[in-house]
Amino acid sequence: MDTLYTAEALSTGAGRNGRVATSDGSFALDLAIPKEMGGSGAGTNPEQLFAAGFAACFHSALQAVARIQKVKLEDSAVGGRVKIGPNGEGGYQLSVLLEVVMPGIEAEQAQALADAAHQVCPYSNATRGNIDVTITVTED
């Protein structure tokens, strides 16, 4: 792979109850285990970061595919939901739901654009075959 960009981040403290920051100083957050998992919930968590990253990356892929196909997207949005649960073998697993909204685009064309974006998106390519990813096109 020819590298276009390398992101660097450091986790300090106690992992899920610690802090993460990027090497360039543009991003720093306190982390906390969610209340649903027995923590304080007083900070963000890795699943929220993954949901945000996947949604943003997929949205960029969607816009790129639309541009190539000469489809004008206005006010599009992608919401990400990341679920975590036991994998039955003593560890944990993730699943992802991406909800894609493309106002003014007919349902069939919107689904085709979302399917094409799923083939382009680096997060989609990284997770394919590893975790369940569901992409749903909705009207709002």
PDB file of C-alpha atoms in Angstrom:
ATOM      1  CA  MET A   1       0.000   0.000   0.000  1.00  0.00           C
ATOM      2  CA  ASP A   2       1.234   3.488  -0.833  1.00  0.00           C
ATOM      3  CA  THR A   3       0.592   5.591   2.267  1.00  0.00           C
ATOM      4  CA  LEU A   4      -1.181   8.917   1.730  1.00  0.00           C
ATOM      5  CA  TYR A   5      -1.396   9.890   5.399  1.00  0.00           C
ATOM      6  CA  THR A   6      -0.607   8.444   8.815  1.00  0.00           C
ATOM      7  CA  ALA A   7      -2.654   9.356  11.897  1.00  0.00           C
ATOM      8  CA  GLU A   8      -1.074   9.000  15.320  1.00  0.00           C
ATOM      9  CA  ALA A   9      -2.808   8.943  18.680  1.00  0.00           C
ATOM     10  CA  LEU A  10      -1.737   7.992  22.183  1.00  0.00           C
ATOM     11  CA  SER A  11      -3.850   6.468  24.933  1.00  0.00           C
ATOM     12  CA  THR A  12      -2.726   7.218  28.485  1.00  0.00           C
ATOM     13  CA  GLY A  13      -4.148   6.538  31.927  1.00  0.00           C
ATOM     14  CA  ALA A  14      -6.319   3.477  32.304  1.00  0.00           C
ATOM     15  CA  GLY A  15      -7.440   2.760  28.731  1.00  0.00           C
ATOM     16  CA  ARG A  16     -11.203   3.198  28.705  1.00  0.00           C
ATOM     17  CA  ASN A  17     -10.860   5.419  31.799  1.00  0.00           C
ATOM     18  CA  GLY A  18      -7.968   7.441  30.480  1.00  0.00           C
ATOM     19  CA  ARG A  19      -7.227  10.011  27.846  1.00  0.00           C
ATOM     20  CA  VAL A  20      -6.529   9.956  24.119  1.00  0.00           C
ATOM     21  CA  ALA A  21      -4.725  12.604  22.121  1.00  0.00           C
ATOM     22  CA  THR A  22      -3.336  12.952  18.632  1.00  0.00           C
ATOM     23  CA  SER A  23       0.352  13.571  18.063  1.00  0.00           C
ATOM     24  CA  ASP A  24      -0.337  16.907  16.341  1.00  0.00           C
ATOM     25  CA  GLY A  25      -2.358  18.196  19.318  1.00  0.00           C
ATOM     26  CA  SER A  26      -5.526  18.806  17.290  1.00  0.00           C
ATOM     27  CA  PHE A  27      -7.603  16.329  19.290  1.00  0.00           C
ATOM     28  CA  ALA A  28      -7.625  15.305  22.968  1.00  0.00           C
ATOM     29  CA  LEU A  29     -10.412  13.684  24.969  1.00  0.00           C
ATOM     30  CA  ASP A  30     -11.026  12.160  28.351  1.00  0.00           C
ATOM     31  CA  LEU A  31     -12.438   8.654  28.162  1.00  0.00           C
ATOM     32  CA  ALA A  32     -14.854   6.895  30.487  1.00  0.00           C
ATOM     33  CA  ILE A  33     -16.514   3.514  30.500  1.00  0.00           C
ATOM     34  CA  PRO A  34     -20.220   3.899  29.598  1.00  0.00           C
ATOM     35  CA  LYS A  35     -22.737   3.602  32.431  1.00  0.00           C
ATOM     36  CA  GLU A  36     -24.251   0.610  30.603  1.00  0.00           C
ATOM     37  CA  MET A  37     -20.932  -1.201  31.078  1.00  0.00           C
ATOM     38  CA  GLY A  38     -20.554  -0.262  34.755  1.00  0.00           C
ATOM     39  CA  GLY A  39     -18.603   2.962  34.350  1.00  0.00           C
ATOM     40  CA  SER A  40     -19.255   6.607  35.126  1.00  0.00           C
ATOM     41  CA  GLY A  41     -20.131   7.611  31.566  1.00  0.00           C
ATOM     42  CA  ALA A  42     -18.340  10.918  32.277  1.00  0.00           C
ATOM     43  CA  GLY A  43     -16.417  10.957  29.000  1.00  0.00           C
ATOM     44  CA  THR A  44     -16.481   9.578  25.514  1.00  0.00           C
ATOM     45  CA  ASN A  45     -15.555   5.977  24.754  1.00  0.00           C
ATOM     46  CA  PRO A  46     -13.855   4.054  21.948  1.00  0.00           C
ATOM     47  CA  GLU A  47     -17.169   2.935  20.458  1.00  0.00           C
ATOM     48  CA  GLN A  48     -18.353   6.545  20.104  1.00  0.00           C
ATOM     49  CA  LEU A  49     -15.058   7.472  18.465  1.00  0.00           C
ATOM     50  CA  PHE A  50     -15.360   4.526  16.086  1.00  0.00           C
ATOM     51  CA  ALA A  51     -18.981   5.460  15.266  1.00  0.00           C
ATOM     52  CA  ALA A  52     -17.960   9.050  14.517  1.00  0.00           C
ATOM     53  CA  GLY A  53     -14.967   8.011  12.432  1.00  0.00           C
ATOM     54  CA  PHE A  54     -16.901   5.425  10.419  1.00  0.00           C
ATOM     55  CA  ALA A  55     -19.806   7.835   9.798  1.00  0.00           C
ATOM     56  CA  ALA A  56     -17.483  10.628   8.628  1.00  0.00           C
ATOM     57  CA  CYS A  57     -15.384   8.334   6.450  1.00  0.00           C
ATOM     58  CA  PHE A  58     -18.466   6.718   4.888  1.00  0.00           C
ATOM     59  CA  HIS A  59     -20.003  10.148   4.268  1.00  0.00           C
ATOM     60  CA  SER A  60     -16.867  11.224   2.390  1.00  0.00           C
ATOM     61  CA  ALA A  61     -16.956   8.019   0.330  1.00  0.00           C
ATOM     62  CA  LEU A  62     -20.638   8.623  -0.422  1.00  0.00           C
ATOM     63  CA  GLN A  63     -19.925  12.159  -1.626  1.00  0.00           C
ATOM     64  CA  ALA A  64     -17.022  10.944  -3.775  1.00  0.00           C
ATOM     65  CA  VAL A  65     -19.173   8.254  -5.405  1.00  0.00           C
ATOM     66  CA  ALA A  66     -21.970  10.767  -6.030  1.00  0.00           C
ATOM     67  CA  ARG A  67     -19.490  13.203  -7.612  1.00  0.00           C
ATOM     68  CA  ILE A  68     -18.134  10.478  -9.918  1.00  0.00           C
ATOM     69  CA  GLN A  69     -21.679   9.514 -10.913  1.00  0.00           C
ATOM     70  CA  LYS A  70     -22.596  13.198 -11.343  1.00  0.00           C
ATOM     71  CA  VAL A  71     -25.309  13.046  -8.679  1.00  0.00           C
ATOM     72  CA  LYS A  72     -25.781  16.217  -6.666  1.00  0.00           C
ATOM     73  CA  LEU A  73     -26.082  15.485  -2.951  1.00  0.00           C
ATOM     74  CA  GLU A  74     -27.469  18.240  -0.771  1.00  0.00           C
ATOM     75  CA  ASP A  75     -27.898  17.990   2.987  1.00  0.00           C
ATOM     76  CA  SER A  76     -26.842  14.337   3.070  1.00  0.00           C
ATOM     77  CA  ALA A  77     -25.942  12.821   6.418  1.00  0.00           C
ATOM     78  CA  VAL A  78     -24.589   9.576   7.812  1.00  0.00           C
ATOM     79  CA  GLY A  79     -25.262   8.454  11.361  1.00  0.00           C
ATOM     80  CA  GLY A  80     -23.165   5.727  12.932  1.00  0.00           C
ATOM     81  CA  ARG A  81     -24.104   3.319  15.722  1.00  0.00           C
ATOM     82  CA  VAL A  82     -21.524   0.949  17.136  1.00  0.00           C
ATOM     83  CA  LYS A  83     -22.663  -1.838  19.439  1.00  0.00           C
ATOM     84  CA  ILE A  84     -20.356  -3.838  21.700  1.00  0.00           C
ATOM     85  CA  GLY A  85     -21.169  -7.156  23.302  1.00  0.00           C
ATOM     86  CA  PRO A  86     -19.653 -10.450  24.362  1.00  0.00           C
ATOM     87  CA  ASN A  87     -18.428 -12.729  21.595  1.00  0.00           C
ATOM     88  CA  GLY A  88     -19.166 -15.957  23.497  1.00  0.00           C
ATOM     89  CA  GLU A  89     -15.469 -16.796  23.767  1.00  0.00           C
ATOM     90  CA  GLY A  90     -14.487 -14.555  26.679  1.00  0.00           C
ATOM     91  CA  GLY A  91     -13.913 -11.454  24.559  1.00  0.00           C
ATOM     92  CA  TYR A  92     -16.019  -8.774  22.932  1.00  0.00           C
ATOM     93  CA  GLN A  93     -17.206  -7.960  19.443  1.00  0.00           C
ATOM     94  CA  LEU A  94     -18.576  -4.949  17.615  1.00  0.00           C
ATOM     95  CA  SER A  95     -21.334  -4.398  15.112  1.00  0.00           C
ATOM     96  CA  VAL A  96     -22.072  -1.245  13.135  1.00  0.00           C
ATOM     97  CA  LEU A  97     -25.226   0.343  11.774  1.00  0.00           C
ATOM     98  CA  LEU A  98     -24.839   3.237   9.353  1.00  0.00           C
ATOM     99  CA  GLU A  99     -27.960   5.251   8.635  1.00  0.00           C
ATOM    100  CA  VAL A 100     -27.658   7.225   5.409  1.00  0.00           C
ATOM    101  CA  VAL A 101     -29.921  10.149   4.482  1.00  0.00           C
ATOM    102  CA  MET A 102     -29.922  11.662   0.988  1.00  0.00           C
ATOM    103  CA  PRO A 103     -32.788  14.143   0.620  1.00  0.00           C
ATOM    104  CA  GLY A 104     -34.130  14.478  -2.901  1.00  0.00           C
ATOM    105  CA  ILE A 105     -32.582  11.206  -4.133  1.00  0.00           C
ATOM    106  CA  GLU A 106     -34.966   8.406  -5.089  1.00  0.00           C
ATOM    107  CA  ALA A 107     -34.735   5.323  -2.854  1.00  0.00           C
ATOM    108  CA  GLU A 108     -33.290   2.981  -5.486  1.00  0.00           C
ATOM    109  CA  GLN A 109     -30.588   5.444  -6.534  1.00  0.00           C
ATOM    110  CA  ALA A 110     -29.816   6.298  -2.908  1.00  0.00           C
ATOM    111  CA  GLN A 111     -29.335   2.619  -2.083  1.00  0.00           C
ATOM    112  CA  ALA A 112     -27.072   2.160  -5.126  1.00  0.00           C
ATOM    113  CA  LEU A 113     -24.949   5.132  -4.022  1.00  0.00           C
ATOM    114  CA  ALA A 114     -24.709   3.774  -0.475  1.00  0.00           C
ATOM    115  CA  ASP A 115     -23.735   0.331  -1.788  1.00  0.00           C
ATOM    116  CA  ALA A 116     -21.034   1.880  -3.989  1.00  0.00           C
ATOM    117  CA  ALA A 117     -19.727   3.964  -1.075  1.00  0.00           C
ATOM    118  CA  HIS A 118     -19.487   0.776   1.004  1.00  0.00           C
ATOM    119  CA  GLN A 119     -17.045  -0.593  -1.580  1.00  0.00           C
ATOM    120  CA  VAL A 120     -14.909   2.588  -1.500  1.00  0.00           C
ATOM    121  CA  CYS A 121     -14.880   3.555   2.199  1.00  0.00           C
ATOM    122  CA  PRO A 122     -11.651   2.560   4.001  1.00  0.00           C
ATOM    123  CA  TYR A 123     -13.563   1.745   7.197  1.00  0.00           C
ATOM    124  CA  SER A 124     -15.907  -0.506   5.219  1.00  0.00           C
ATOM    125  CA  ASN A 125     -12.945  -2.231   3.622  1.00  0.00           C
ATOM    126  CA  ALA A 126     -11.192  -2.651   6.982  1.00  0.00           C
ATOM    127  CA  THR A 127     -14.240  -4.160   8.698  1.00  0.00           C
ATOM    128  CA  ARG A 128     -15.595  -6.287   5.839  1.00  0.00           C
ATOM    129  CA  GLY A 129     -15.680  -9.913   6.923  1.00  0.00           C
ATOM    130  CA  ASN A 130     -14.673  -9.007  10.482  1.00  0.00           C
ATOM    131  CA  ILE A 131     -17.781  -7.426  11.995  1.00  0.00           C
ATOM    132  CA  ASP A 132     -21.405  -7.041  10.995  1.00  0.00           C
ATOM    133  CA  VAL A 133     -22.001  -3.754   9.178  1.00  0.00           C
ATOM    134  CA  THR A 134     -25.551  -2.825   8.206  1.00  0.00           C
ATOM    135  CA  ILE A 135     -26.199   0.153   5.938  1.00  0.00           C
ATOM    136  CA  THR A 136     -29.709   1.538   5.912  1.00  0.00           C
ATOM    137  CA  VAL A 137     -30.897   4.333   3.636  1.00  0.00           C
ATOM    138  CA  THR A 138     -33.650   6.382   5.276  1.00  0.00           C
ATOM    139  CA  GLU A 139     -35.543   9.556   4.484  1.00  0.00           C
ATOM    140  CA  ASP A 140     -34.604  11.361   7.719  1.00  0.00           C
TER     141      ASP A 140
END
